[in-house]
Tab-separated table of C-alpha atoms in Angstrom:
chain	number	residue	atom	x	y	z
A	914	UNK	CA	86.640	177.346	149.948
A	915	UNK	CA	86.396	174.023	148.092
A	916	UNK	CA	89.272	172.800	145.825
A	917	UNK	CA	89.171	173.039	142.014
A	918	UNK	CA	87.255	170.277	140.303
A	919	UNK	CA	90.313	168.810	138.654
A	920	UNK	CA	92.407	168.611	141.801
A	921	UNK	CA	92.225	165.269	143.836
A	922	UNK	CA	94.441	166.890	146.562
A	923	UNK	CA	94.534	170.615	147.352
A	924	UNK	CA	96.223	172.576	150.061
A	925	UNK	CA	95.953	176.339	150.847
A	926	UNK	CA	98.360	178.404	153.020
A	927	UNK	CA	99.722	175.638	155.247
A	928	UNK	CA	101.635	176.865	158.330
A	929	UNK	CA	103.350	174.544	160.740
A	930	UNK	CA	106.177	174.707	163.315
A	931	UNK	CA	107.867	171.663	164.798
A	932	UNK	CA	110.117	171.756	167.973
A	933	UNK	CA	110.233	175.501	167.630
A	934	UNK	CA	111.334	175.540	163.990
A	935	UNK	CA	108.950	176.774	161.344
A	936	UNK	CA	108.629	173.779	158.997
A	937	UNK	CA	105.907	175.219	156.597
A	938	UNK	CA	105.172	178.797	155.969
A	939	UNK	CA	102.169	179.355	153.745
A	940	UNK	CA	102.561	176.514	151.269
A	941	UNK	CA	99.733	176.057	148.777
A	942	UNK	CA	99.508	173.524	145.928
A	943	UNK	CA	97.001	171.290	144.019
A	944	UNK	CA	97.548	167.781	142.648
A	945	UNK	CA	95.550	166.409	139.752
A	946	UNK	CA	94.169	162.980	139.665
A	947	UNK	CA	96.592	160.479	138.327
A	948	UNK	CA	99.473	162.998	138.447
A	949	UNK	CA	102.938	162.130	139.825
A	950	UNK	CA	104.056	165.229	141.580
A	951	UNK	CA	107.611	165.544	142.941
A	952	UNK	CA	108.247	167.709	146.003
A	953	UNK	CA	111.822	168.598	145.994
A	954	UNK	CA	114.273	170.632	148.175
A	955	UNK	CA	117.253	170.081	150.447
A	956	UNK	CA	116.942	168.175	153.628
A	957	UNK	CA	115.056	170.095	156.254
A	958	UNK	CA	113.166	172.167	153.736
A	959	UNK	CA	109.773	170.767	154.815
A	960	UNK	CA	109.070	167.982	152.349
A	961	UNK	CA	108.122	165.294	154.890
A	962	UNK	CA	106.052	167.695	156.924
A	963	UNK	CA	104.175	168.698	153.817
A	964	UNK	CA	103.357	165.143	152.937
A	965	UNK	CA	102.252	164.446	156.593
A	966	UNK	CA	99.934	167.405	156.475
A	967	UNK	CA	98.487	166.452	153.113
A	968	UNK	CA	97.852	162.892	154.276
A	969	UNK	CA	96.100	164.003	157.438
A	970	UNK	CA	98.654	162.591	159.704
A	971	UNK	CA	99.619	166.095	160.910
A	972	UNK	CA	97.232	168.995	161.349
A	973	UNK	CA	98.633	172.348	160.415
A	974	UNK	CA	97.578	175.097	162.823
A	975	UNK	CA	96.667	177.356	159.948
A	976	UNK	CA	95.564	176.368	156.373
A	977	UNK	CA	93.341	173.836	154.605
A	978	UNK	CA	93.829	170.425	153.107
A	979	UNK	CA	91.070	168.861	150.846
A	980	UNK	CA	90.801	165.427	149.380
A	981	UNK	CA	88.219	165.681	146.605
A	982	UNK	CA	85.260	167.193	148.446
A	983	UNK	CA	86.403	166.240	152.009
A	984	UNK	CA	88.076	168.991	154.106
A	985	UNK	CA	90.863	166.805	155.649
A	986	UNK	CA	91.762	169.608	158.087
A	987	UNK	CA	88.358	169.565	159.849
A	988	UNK	CA	87.781	165.776	159.910
A	989	UNK	CA	87.612	164.203	163.403
A	990	UNK	CA	90.703	161.954	164.182
A	991	UNK	CA	88.678	158.750	163.554
A	992	UNK	CA	87.671	159.881	160.138
A	993	UNK	CA	91.110	161.017	159.211
A	994	UNK	CA	92.541	157.672	160.201
A	995	UNK	CA	89.894	155.881	158.170
A	996	UNK	CA	90.735	158.139	155.130
A	997	UNK	CA	94.491	157.289	155.518
A	998	UNK	CA	93.698	153.585	155.854
A	999	UNK	CA	91.204	153.308	152.980
A	1000	UNK	CA	92.303	155.934	150.423
A	1001	UNK	CA	95.941	156.712	151.034
A	1002	UNK	CA	99.214	154.724	150.859
A	1003	UNK	CA	102.452	155.712	152.396
A	1004	UNK	CA	106.003	154.577	151.624
A	1005	UNK	CA	108.936	155.887	153.770
A	1006	UNK	CA	112.648	155.604	153.301
A	1007	UNK	CA	112.692	152.397	155.339
A	1008	UNK	CA	110.501	149.377	154.516
A	1009	UNK	CA	109.341	148.836	158.057
A	1010	UNK	CA	108.240	145.234	157.356
A	1011	UNK	CA	107.093	142.808	160.056
A	1012	UNK	CA	110.007	140.479	160.533
A	1013	UNK	CA	107.965	137.462	161.378
A	1014	UNK	CA	105.890	137.603	158.210
A	1015	UNK	CA	106.942	136.517	154.673
A	1016	UNK	CA	106.983	139.051	151.875
A	1017	UNK	CA	103.526	138.151	150.644
A	1018	UNK	CA	102.201	138.266	154.207
A	1019	UNK	CA	103.539	141.745	154.750
A	1020	UNK	CA	102.193	142.876	151.407
A	1021	UNK	CA	98.778	141.339	152.243
A	1022	UNK	CA	98.574	142.618	155.770
A	1023	UNK	CA	96.685	145.821	155.176
A	1024	UNK	CA	94.150	144.018	153.204
A	1025	UNK	CA	93.750	141.336	155.830
A	1026	UNK	CA	93.194	144.049	158.488
A	1027	UNK	CA	90.443	145.473	156.234
A	1028	UNK	CA	88.649	142.071	156.468
A	1029	UNK	CA	89.580	140.994	152.932
A	1030	UNK	CA	89.403	137.155	152.698
A	1031	UNK	CA	92.832	135.591	152.933
A	1032	UNK	CA	92.789	134.040	149.398
A	1033	UNK	CA	91.846	137.325	147.879
A	1034	UNK	CA	94.445	139.241	149.837
A	1035	UNK	CA	97.092	136.649	148.919
A	1036	UNK	CA	96.227	136.884	145.242
A	1037	UNK	CA	96.446	140.695	145.277
A	1038	UNK	CA	99.775	140.523	147.054
A	1039	UNK	CA	101.173	138.027	144.689
A	1040	UNK	CA	100.172	140.145	141.704
A	1041	UNK	CA	101.950	143.236	143.033
A	1042	UNK	CA	105.041	141.348	144.049
A	1043	UNK	CA	105.276	139.979	140.526
A	1044	UNK	CA	104.759	143.398	139.002
A	1045	UNK	CA	107.625	144.673	141.204
A	1046	UNK	CA	109.823	141.800	140.012
A	1047	UNK	CA	110.125	140.023	143.470
A	1048	UNK	CA	107.411	137.388	142.972
A	1049	UNK	CA	110.060	134.660	143.578
A	1050	UNK	CA	110.707	136.076	147.089
A	1051	UNK	CA	106.993	135.834	148.173
A	1052	UNK	CA	107.715	133.189	150.747
A	1053	UNK	CA	110.904	134.855	152.090
A	1054	UNK	CA	111.012	136.782	155.389
A	1055	UNK	CA	112.526	140.148	155.543
A	1056	UNK	CA	115.876	138.964	156.963
A	1057	UNK	CA	116.414	136.926	153.796
A	1058	UNK	CA	115.731	139.795	151.418
A	1059	UNK	CA	118.112	142.307	150.051
A	1060	UNK	CA	117.502	145.994	150.959
A	1061	UNK	CA	116.039	146.587	147.389
A	1062	UNK	CA	113.723	143.605	147.792
A	1063	UNK	CA	112.556	144.822	151.174
A	1064	UNK	CA	111.676	148.270	149.739
A	1065	UNK	CA	109.920	146.677	146.845
A	1066	UNK	CA	107.847	144.677	149.248
A	1067	UNK	CA	106.901	147.904	151.078
A	1068	UNK	CA	105.894	149.503	147.733
A	1069	UNK	CA	103.865	146.383	146.867
A	1070	UNK	CA	102.159	146.620	150.313
A	1071	UNK	CA	101.207	150.267	149.613
A	1072	UNK	CA	99.776	149.609	146.146
A	1073	UNK	CA	97.987	146.399	146.922
A	1074	UNK	CA	95.319	148.386	148.782
A	1075	UNK	CA	94.479	150.339	145.615
A	1076	UNK	CA	95.098	153.727	147.166
A	1077	UNK	CA	93.777	156.908	145.480
A	1078	UNK	CA	96.844	158.772	146.521
A	1079	UNK	CA	100.296	157.379	147.313
A	1080	UNK	CA	102.712	159.384	149.436
A	1081	UNK	CA	106.308	158.444	148.847
A	1082	UNK	CA	108.716	160.114	151.256
A	1083	UNK	CA	112.356	159.508	149.968
A	1084	UNK	CA	111.340	155.905	149.139
A	1085	UNK	CA	114.774	155.032	147.666
A	1086	UNK	CA	116.960	156.980	150.060
A	1087	UNK	CA	118.445	153.804	151.561
A	1088	UNK	CA	119.109	152.098	148.241
A	1089	UNK	CA	122.149	152.293	145.935
A	1090	UNK	CA	121.622	154.543	143.019
A	1091	UNK	CA	121.100	151.711	140.490
A	1092	UNK	CA	118.597	149.899	142.680
A	1093	UNK	CA	116.884	153.024	143.537
A	1094	UNK	CA	116.405	154.127	139.980
A	1095	UNK	CA	114.935	150.727	138.971
A	1096	UNK	CA	112.601	150.747	142.020
A	1097	UNK	CA	111.415	154.208	141.147
A	1098	UNK	CA	110.787	153.356	137.555
A	1099	UNK	CA	108.750	150.347	138.622
A	1100	UNK	CA	106.840	152.448	141.138
A	1101	UNK	CA	105.956	155.230	138.645
A	1102	UNK	CA	105.043	152.826	135.880
A	1103	UNK	CA	102.699	150.865	138.263
A	1104	UNK	CA	101.101	154.111	139.510
A	1105	UNK	CA	100.472	155.347	135.929
A	1106	UNK	CA	98.927	152.088	134.786
A	1107	UNK	CA	96.482	152.177	137.748
A	1108	UNK	CA	95.731	155.868	137.701
A	1109	UNK	CA	97.179	156.410	141.212
A	1110	UNK	CA	98.058	159.983	142.279
A	1111	UNK	CA	101.628	160.088	143.666
A	1112	UNK	CA	103.397	162.669	145.839
A	1113	UNK	CA	107.022	161.974	145.782
A	1114	UNK	CA	109.299	163.814	148.239
A	1115	UNK	CA	112.907	163.751	147.058
A	1116	UNK	CA	116.168	165.803	147.187
A	1117	UNK	CA	117.463	163.936	144.144
A	1118	UNK	CA	116.916	165.677	140.828
A	1119	UNK	CA	117.189	162.375	138.866
A	1120	UNK	CA	114.285	160.970	140.944
A	1121	UNK	CA	112.196	164.128	140.420
A	1122	UNK	CA	112.712	163.842	136.714
A	1123	UNK	CA	110.485	160.711	136.690
A	1124	UNK	CA	107.463	162.841	137.799
A	1125	UNK	CA	104.964	164.772	135.648
A	1126	UNK	CA	105.653	167.989	137.513
A	1127	UNK	CA	107.883	169.358	140.325
A	1128	UNK	CA	107.357	171.883	143.116
A	1129	UNK	CA	110.343	172.929	145.189
A	1130	UNK	CA	110.451	173.894	148.853
A	1131	UNK	CA	113.077	176.091	150.438
A	1132	UNK	CA	112.930	176.786	154.217
A	1133	UNK	CA	109.330	175.751	154.384
A	1134	UNK	CA	108.184	177.860	151.508
A	1135	UNK	CA	107.545	177.097	147.867
A	1136	UNK	CA	110.510	178.412	145.853
A	1137	UNK	CA	109.837	181.928	144.580
A	1138	UNK	CA	107.175	182.692	147.156
A	1139	UNK	CA	107.377	185.799	149.247
A	1140	UNK	CA	108.837	185.405	152.789
A	1141	UNK	CA	106.655	186.341	155.704
A	1142	UNK	CA	107.046	189.887	157.157
A	1143	UNK	CA	109.595	189.992	159.992
A	1144	UNK	CA	107.876	190.324	163.331
A	1145	UNK	CA	104.660	188.716	162.101
A	1146	UNK	CA	102.618	186.730	164.476
A	1147	UNK	CA	104.363	183.319	165.204
A	1148	UNK	CA	102.797	180.054	164.107
A	1149	UNK	CA	101.791	177.541	166.659
A	1150	UNK	CA	102.992	173.938	166.520
A	1151	UNK	CA	101.253	171.304	164.565
A	1152	UNK	CA	99.263	168.719	166.488
A	1153	UNK	CA	99.860	165.113	165.813
A	1154	UNK	CA	96.570	163.233	165.119
A	1155	UNK	CA	95.660	160.427	167.453
């Protein structure tokens, strides 16, 4: 079953268990192009697992994931990796910058790995660092940056590649509330100005309020969905793509 025409990302009945714990149980959703969708819920509700399945990093044992007309759930590992590299961006709760590289080098790194000429990659990196209000830190290595500046660099790195979909998993969890709010406002404004679809996982209601729409997970299910019948056949563990 192909996804609706107006959904850039679409999932149907995803089931996944990790370490013997059921992380997702029949989750379905659609995300429109250019939409900022917040996935909320308490810690352990399945938010990160859902984003990893939607991005193709994890394969659910049951269910479907479509990106435009591509069935992500049936793509070979090499094509899923290419999809993640060329069409998706990822921001986690930690910046994970390369300590030996400056802010602009960290930001430009994915472009350089694609074969983009160094001058063009540096220009793109500088533009995004400026938009995220840290252009003055372009020549600074991570140890000389504040936590907020490191996370902004990670966001610039994800946006500089021009992703169709940006997955943001608790991207401001490590920041103080004021810094986090400012970073999120900058991220959402940048995504809207460039028509980037964003899936934002958060347990913070104030963060979710910046999104266009919100879905909530509880115990691996969308809030309000019917629990599985007791005694139903168990779900095998997800397999991590290579």
